[in-house]
Coordinates of C-alpha atoms and ligand atoms in Angstrom, one line a residue:
M292 CA 60.7 -87.6 16.2
S293 CA 64.3 -88.7 14.6
E294 CA 62.9 -88.7 10.8
P295 CA 60.5 -86.4 10.3
L296 CA 57.3 -88.4 8.6
F297 CA 56.5 -86.4 5.4
E298 CA 59.4 -83.8 3.9
R299 CA 57.3 -81.4 2.8
L300 CA 53.5 -80.4 4.2
A301 CA 51.4 -77.8 1.8
L302 CA 48.7 -76.9 3.9
I303 CA 45.6 -75.2 2.0
G304 CA 43.5 -72.7 4.9
V305 CA 45.6 -71.7 8.2
G306 CA 43.2 -70.9 10.6
L307 CA 41.5 -73.3 13.7
I308 CA 43.1 -76.5 12.2
G309 CA 45.4 -75.9 9.5
S310 CA 47.6 -74.1 12.3
S311 CA 46.2 -76.0 14.9
I312 CA 48.1 -79.2 12.5
A313 CA 51.2 -76.4 11.6
R314 CA 51.8 -75.9 15.3
A315 CA 52.1 -79.1 15.9
A316 CA 53.4 -80.6 13.4
R317 CA 56.5 -78.3 14.4
A318 CA 56.1 -79.0 17.5
C319 CA 57.0 -83.1 17.0
G320 CA 59.0 -82.9 13.7
A321 CA 56.5 -84.6 11.5
A322 CA 57.4 -82.9 8.6
R323 CA 61.6 -80.8 7.7
T324 CA 59.5 -78.2 5.9
I325 CA 55.7 -76.6 6.0
V326 CA 54.8 -73.9 3.8
A327 CA 50.8 -73.0 4.3
T328 CA 48.7 -70.9 2.4
A329 CA 45.3 -68.4 2.5
R330 CA 42.9 -67.4 -0.2
S331 CA 42.9 -64.0 1.4
A332 CA 46.6 -61.4 2.1
A333 CA 45.3 -61.0 5.4
T334 CA 46.0 -63.9 6.9
R335 CA 48.5 -65.4 4.5
R336 CA 50.6 -61.4 6.1
R337 CA 49.0 -63.5 9.9
A338 CA 50.6 -66.3 9.7
A339 CA 53.8 -65.4 8.2
E340 CA 53.5 -63.1 11.2
L341 CA 53.0 -66.2 13.8
E342 CA 56.1 -67.9 12.4
L343 CA 53.2 -70.7 11.3
A344 CA 55.1 -72.3 8.1
D345 CA 59.1 -71.7 6.7
E346 CA 57.1 -70.3 3.4
V347 CA 54.2 -68.7 3.3
A348 CA 52.8 -69.3 -0.9
A349 CA 50.6 -66.5 -2.8
T350 CA 48.3 -69.3 -4.3
N351 CA 47.1 -72.1 -3.9
G352 CA 49.2 -73.8 -6.8
A353 CA 52.5 -72.7 -5.9
A354 CA 52.3 -74.4 -1.8
V355 CA 51.1 -77.1 -3.4
K356 CA 54.6 -77.4 -5.8
D357 CA 57.1 -80.3 -4.1
A358 CA 54.6 -81.4 -1.7
D359 CA 54.5 -85.1 -0.1
L360 CA 52.1 -83.8 1.7
V361 CA 49.0 -82.0 0.9
I362 CA 46.5 -80.7 4.2
V363 CA 43.3 -79.0 2.5
C364 CA 42.0 -77.0 5.8
V365 CA 39.3 -75.1 4.7
P366 CA 35.8 -74.8 4.1
V367 CA 34.2 -77.5 3.3
G368 CA 32.1 -75.8 0.2
Q369 CA 35.4 -75.0 -0.9
C370 CA 36.9 -77.8 -1.4
G371 CA 36.2 -78.7 -4.7
A372 CA 37.5 -75.2 -5.9
V373 CA 41.1 -75.9 -4.5
A374 CA 41.0 -79.0 -6.0
A375 CA 40.6 -77.9 -8.9
E376 CA 43.6 -75.1 -8.5
I377 CA 46.0 -77.5 -7.3
G378 CA 45.8 -80.3 -9.2
P379 CA 47.9 -79.3 -12.1
H380 CA 50.2 -78.8 -9.7
L381 CA 50.9 -81.2 -7.7
R382 CA 53.4 -84.2 -7.6
E383 CA 53.8 -87.4 -9.0
G384 CA 52.9 -89.8 -5.7
A385 CA 51.5 -87.2 -3.5
I386 CA 49.5 -87.9 -0.5
V387 CA 46.7 -84.5 -0.4
S388 CA 44.3 -84.9 2.2
D389 CA 41.5 -83.0 3.9
V390 CA 40.0 -82.3 7.0
G391 CA 36.6 -81.4 6.6
S392 CA 33.8 -82.2 8.6
V393 CA 31.6 -84.7 6.1
K394 CA 33.3 -86.6 3.8
A395 CA 31.1 -88.7 0.8
Q396 CA 30.2 -85.2 -0.7
V397 CA 34.2 -83.8 -0.2
A398 CA 35.3 -87.0 -1.7
R399 CA 32.4 -86.3 -4.4
D400 CA 34.3 -83.0 -4.6
M401 CA 37.3 -82.9 -4.5
A402 CA 38.9 -86.5 -6.8
P403 CA 37.6 -86.0 -10.1
H404 CA 40.5 -83.0 -9.9
L405 CA 43.0 -85.5 -8.4
P406 CA 45.6 -86.4 -11.6
A407 CA 46.0 -90.5 -11.9
G408 CA 49.1 -91.0 -9.2
I409 CA 47.9 -88.9 -6.7
H410 CA 47.6 -91.2 -3.2
F411 CA 43.6 -89.3 -2.1
V412 CA 43.0 -90.4 1.1
P413 CA 40.5 -87.4 3.1
A414 CA 40.3 -87.2 7.0
H415 CA 38.4 -85.6 9.8
P416 CA 40.2 -84.8 12.8
V417 CA 37.5 -85.0 14.9
A418 CA 39.0 -81.8 18.0
G419 CA 37.8 -78.5 17.6
T420 CA 36.1 -74.4 19.2
E421 CA 34.1 -72.8 18.5
Y422 CA 37.3 -70.0 17.5
S423 CA 38.6 -69.6 13.8
G424 CA 41.6 -68.3 11.7
P425 CA 45.3 -68.2 12.3
D426 CA 45.4 -67.0 15.8
A427 CA 42.9 -69.5 17.3
G428 CA 44.4 -72.8 15.9
F429 CA 46.9 -74.5 19.4
A430 CA 50.3 -77.2 19.1
E431 CA 48.0 -79.5 21.4
L432 CA 43.9 -79.0 19.5
F433 CA 44.1 -83.1 18.6
V434 CA 46.3 -84.8 21.7
N435 CA 44.0 -87.5 22.8
R436 CA 41.2 -86.6 19.5
W437 CA 40.6 -89.1 17.0
C438 CA 40.9 -88.2 13.2
I439 CA 38.9 -90.6 10.9
L440 CA 40.1 -91.0 7.7
T441 CA 37.7 -92.8 4.7
P442 CA 39.8 -93.7 2.3
P443 CA 38.2 -94.5 -0.7
E444 CA 37.9 -98.0 -2.4
H445 CA 41.2 -99.0 -3.4
A446 CA 43.5 -96.3 -2.1
D447 CA 47.1 -97.3 -1.6
P448 CA 47.7 -98.9 2.3
A449 CA 50.7 -97.8 2.7
A450 CA 49.7 -94.0 1.5
V451 CA 47.1 -94.7 4.8
E452 CA 49.2 -95.5 7.1
R453 CA 51.7 -92.8 5.8
L454 CA 49.0 -90.7 6.6
S455 CA 47.5 -92.2 10.0
A456 CA 51.2 -92.1 10.8
F457 CA 51.3 -88.5 11.0
W458 CA 48.1 -87.9 13.0
Q459 CA 49.2 -90.0 16.2
A460 CA 52.8 -88.0 15.8
L461 CA 50.0 -85.5 16.3
G462 CA 49.1 -87.2 19.9
S463 CA 45.6 -88.2 17.1
S464 CA 44.1 -91.7 18.1
V465 CA 42.8 -93.6 14.5
E466 CA 40.0 -95.0 12.8
T467 CA 39.2 -96.2 9.8
M468 CA 35.7 -96.4 7.6
S469 CA 33.1 -95.4 4.9
A470 CA 32.6 -92.5 4.3
E471 CA 28.6 -92.4 4.3
H472 CA 29.1 -93.7 7.7
H473 CA 31.5 -91.3 8.7
D474 CA 28.8 -88.9 8.3
L475 CA 26.1 -91.0 10.3
V476 CA 27.3 -91.0 13.0
L477 CA 28.8 -87.3 13.0
A478 CA 25.8 -86.3 11.9
I479 CA 24.4 -87.4 15.1
T480 CA 27.6 -86.5 18.2
S481 CA 28.2 -83.3 15.7
H482 CA 26.1 -82.1 13.1
V483 CA 22.3 -83.0 15.0
P484 CA 24.0 -81.4 18.5
H485 CA 25.0 -77.8 16.5
L486 CA 21.7 -78.1 15.0
I487 CA 20.1 -78.3 18.2
A488 CA 22.3 -75.5 20.4
Y489 CA 21.7 -73.0 17.1
T490 CA 17.9 -73.4 17.5
I491 CA 17.6 -73.1 21.2
V492 CA 19.6 -70.1 21.0
G493 CA 18.2 -68.4 18.2
T494 CA 14.4 -68.8 19.4
A495 CA 15.7 -67.2 22.9
D496 CA 16.3 -64.4 20.6
D497 CA 13.3 -64.2 19.4
L498 CA 11.3 -64.6 22.7
E499 CA 8.8 -61.4 23.2
A500 CA 8.2 -62.4 26.9
V501 CA 11.6 -63.0 29.4
T502 CA 13.9 -60.4 28.1
R503 CA 17.2 -60.6 25.9
S504 CA 19.0 -58.8 29.3
E505 CA 17.0 -62.3 31.3
V506 CA 18.3 -64.3 29.1
M507 CA 22.0 -63.1 29.6
K508 CA 21.6 -63.1 33.3
F509 CA 19.7 -66.2 34.6
S510 CA 22.3 -68.4 31.5
A511 CA 23.8 -70.6 34.1
G512 CA 20.4 -72.3 34.1
G513 CA 22.8 -74.0 31.0
F514 CA 21.7 -72.1 28.4
R515 CA 25.2 -70.8 28.5
D516 CA 26.4 -74.5 27.7
F517 CA 24.8 -73.9 24.0
T518 CA 26.1 -71.2 23.7
R519 CA 29.8 -71.9 23.1
I520 CA 28.4 -74.6 20.4
A521 CA 26.2 -71.5 18.9
A522 CA 29.2 -68.9 18.6
S523 CA 30.9 -71.2 16.0
D524 CA 32.0 -70.8 12.7
P525 CA 28.5 -69.6 10.8
T526 CA 30.4 -70.5 7.1
M527 CA 31.8 -73.7 8.4
W528 CA 28.7 -74.9 9.5
R529 CA 26.9 -73.4 7.2
D530 CA 28.4 -75.9 4.9
V531 CA 28.8 -78.9 6.6
F532 CA 24.5 -78.6 7.0
L533 CA 24.4 -77.8 2.7
A534 CA 27.0 -81.0 2.6
N535 CA 26.0 -83.8 4.8
R536 CA 22.3 -83.2 4.1
E537 CA 20.4 -86.4 3.5
A538 CA 22.5 -88.0 7.6
V539 CA 21.7 -85.0 8.6
L540 CA 17.7 -85.0 8.0
E541 CA 17.5 -88.5 8.5
M542 CA 19.1 -88.0 11.9
L543 CA 16.8 -84.9 13.3
G544 CA 14.1 -87.0 12.1
R545 CA 14.4 -89.6 14.9
F546 CA 15.6 -86.4 17.1
N547 CA 11.9 -85.0 16.2
E548 CA 9.8 -88.1 17.1
D549 CA 12.2 -88.9 20.3
L550 CA 11.5 -84.8 21.7
A551 CA 7.5 -85.1 20.4
A552 CA 7.3 -88.2 23.2
L553 CA 9.7 -86.5 26.2
A554 CA 7.0 -83.4 25.2
R555 CA 4.2 -86.2 25.3
A556 CA 5.3 -88.2 29.3
I557 CA 5.5 -84.1 29.8
R558 CA 2.2 -83.2 29.5
W559 CA 0.7 -87.1 30.7
A560 CA 3.4 -86.3 33.7
D561 CA 4.5 -89.5 33.2
G562 CA 7.2 -89.3 35.3
D563 CA 8.2 -92.3 34.4
A564 CA 9.6 -92.1 30.6
L565 CA 11.4 -88.6 31.6
F566 CA 13.4 -90.7 34.9
D567 CA 14.8 -93.9 32.7
L568 CA 15.4 -90.4 29.9
F569 CA 17.5 -89.1 32.6
T570 CA 18.9 -92.2 33.6
R571 CA 20.4 -93.4 30.5
T572 CA 21.3 -89.8 29.6
R573 CA 23.6 -89.9 32.8
A574 CA 25.6 -93.1 31.8
V575 CA 26.9 -91.2 28.5
R576 CA 28.3 -88.4 29.9
R577 CA 29.9 -90.8 32.5
G578 CA 30.5 -92.5 29.7
I579 CA 32.3 -90.0 27.9
V580 CA 34.4 -88.7 30.9
E581 CA 35.4 -93.0 32.1
L582 CA 36.6 -92.4 27.3
G583 CA 38.4 -88.6 28.6
Q584 CA 36.9 -87.5 25.5
D585 CA 36.4 -84.5 27.9
S586 CA 37.3 -83.2 32.2
G587 CA 35.1 -84.8 35.0
A588 CA 35.2 -81.8 36.9
P589 CA 32.0 -79.6 38.2
D590 CA 30.5 -77.9 35.8
F591 CA 33.1 -78.5 33.0
G592 CA 36.2 -76.8 35.3
R593 CA 34.6 -73.4 35.8
T594 CA 36.2 -71.5 38.4
H595 CA 34.4 -69.9 40.4
A596 CA 34.7 -66.4 42.0
P597 CA 35.9 -66.6 46.3
L598 CA 33.1 -66.1 48.8
P599 CA 33.3 -62.1 49.6
L600 CA 35.0 -60.9 52.6
A601 CA 32.4 -58.2 52.6
P602 CA 31.9 -58.0 57.0
L603 CA 28.9 -59.9 58.6
P604 CA 26.0 -57.2 59.8
R605 CA 26.5 -55.8 63.5
P606 CA 23.7 -58.7 65.1
Y607 CA 26.5 -61.5 63.2
A608 CA 29.2 -59.8 64.0
A609 CA 31.8 -61.9 66.7
D610 CA 33.8 -58.7 67.6
G611 CA 34.4 -59.1 70.8
E612 CA 31.0 -56.8 72.2
Ligands
NAP221 P1 38.9 -71.0 9.5 O1 39.8 -71.3 11.2 O2 37.7 -70.6 9.2 O3 39.7 -71.2 8.4 C1 39.4 -71.5 6.7 C2 41.2 -71.2 6.6 O4 40.2 -72.0 5.0 C3 41.3 -69.7 6.8 O5 42.4 -69.7 6.5 C4 41.0 -69.7 4.7 O6 41.3 -68.7 4.6 C5 40.7 -70.6 3.8 N1 40.3 -71.2 3.1 C6 39.1 -70.5 2.9 N2 38.6 -70.5 1.4 C7 40.2 -70.8 1.0 C8 40.5 -71.6 -0.8 N3 39.3 -71.2 -0.9 N4 41.3 -71.4 -0.9 C9 42.9 -71.2 0.1 N5 42.7 -70.7 1.4 C10 41.2 -70.6 1.8 O7 37.9 -73.5 9.5 P2 38.5 -73.9 10.4 O8 37.7 -74.8 11.9 O9 40.0 -74.2 10.4 O10 38.4 -74.8 9.1 C11 38.7 -75.8 8.3 C12 38.2 -77.3 8.2 O11 38.0 -77.9 8.7 C13 36.4 -76.9 7.8 O12 36.1 -77.6 6.4 C14 36.2 -77.0 9.0 O13 34.8 -79.2 8.3 C15 37.1 -78.5 8.9 N6 36.7 -78.8 10.8 C16 36.6 -78.5 11.8 C17 36.2 -78.1 13.2 C18 36.8 -76.7 13.3 O14 36.0 -77.5 15.1 N7 36.2 -75.4 13.4 C19 37.0 -79.7 13.5 C20 37.1 -80.1 13.0 C21 37.0 -79.8 11.4 P3 40.8 -66.5 4.9 O15 40.5 -66.3 5.9 O16 42.1 -65.8 3.9 O17 38.8 -66.5 3.7

């Protein structure tokens, strides 16, 4: 990139998402200077050791001084408190954004603390892994992923355009929608799937008739694919469910009805109903692969161990005898 899009990028929080933004922005030259901070001295120290930013600030207020782009990368339950801390230190004309997985509640929490003359453009990069902390991030996390912007109604179009250009520089495609619509869409594509994974892994862990070691041993039957999602950060996901309560409960109501219908089909041996649904769901998977949102490799591209090369038992050995 010839000229950086921003002079000074401040990242509040350098976990998986904040540290990935730092790495990606540095790699593509989207900001001339990057400043980072985190709540604990230990994380700030780690950010300095990893050289994630040009400067590591001791406080949230100090980090945003003179920044023309501030991105708040903390769990959604912390966003309001962080906005209150940085509000008085923001530079006139700065763009303030976030990466929270829930948009309406976070905007309600942050907006009142941001002074006039600041452009508030909330965002959500729909990209992640089950790991957290500054070591978990990587520069390519956002490549070919969507970043959803949820600007308030009267947001400055130029500020929205600049933030959009920033996310595109990091490899993302950008879409804009209302915060409320975002929360409904993400409830079904992300939040409810996490809840289902947390439930099934919890249920298996509670079973008495099946031992924990059996659950682990035979997990390749399907269970292990839920455990990746269920290993996601407890703080982040507690906050997501508390902040997106209404949309999650609405989608969960629909899910419970459909689950009951499926249970009924099994009880009444309605094979056609099961077959029809499973055919439809298979097409959804194909669509995701075709859109480049996952690899089409079998079994998520897991590698398989080679065949054991132990000698064949004697009756089969072709050793000339
Ligand atoms: P993370 O790895 O746990 O990192 C959170 C960071 O926030 C840490 O550096 C933490 O510092 C810092 N922090 C927490 N409270 C703070 C405060 N009051 N002031 C300053 N720093 C504070 O979390 P993450 O996965 O990056 O998630 C961050 C945000 O991204 C969340 O809002 C989440 O909803 C959103 N998001 C996550 C994913 C995902 O897959 N993980 C995907 C898209 C969006 P300490 O280490 O010192 O506590």
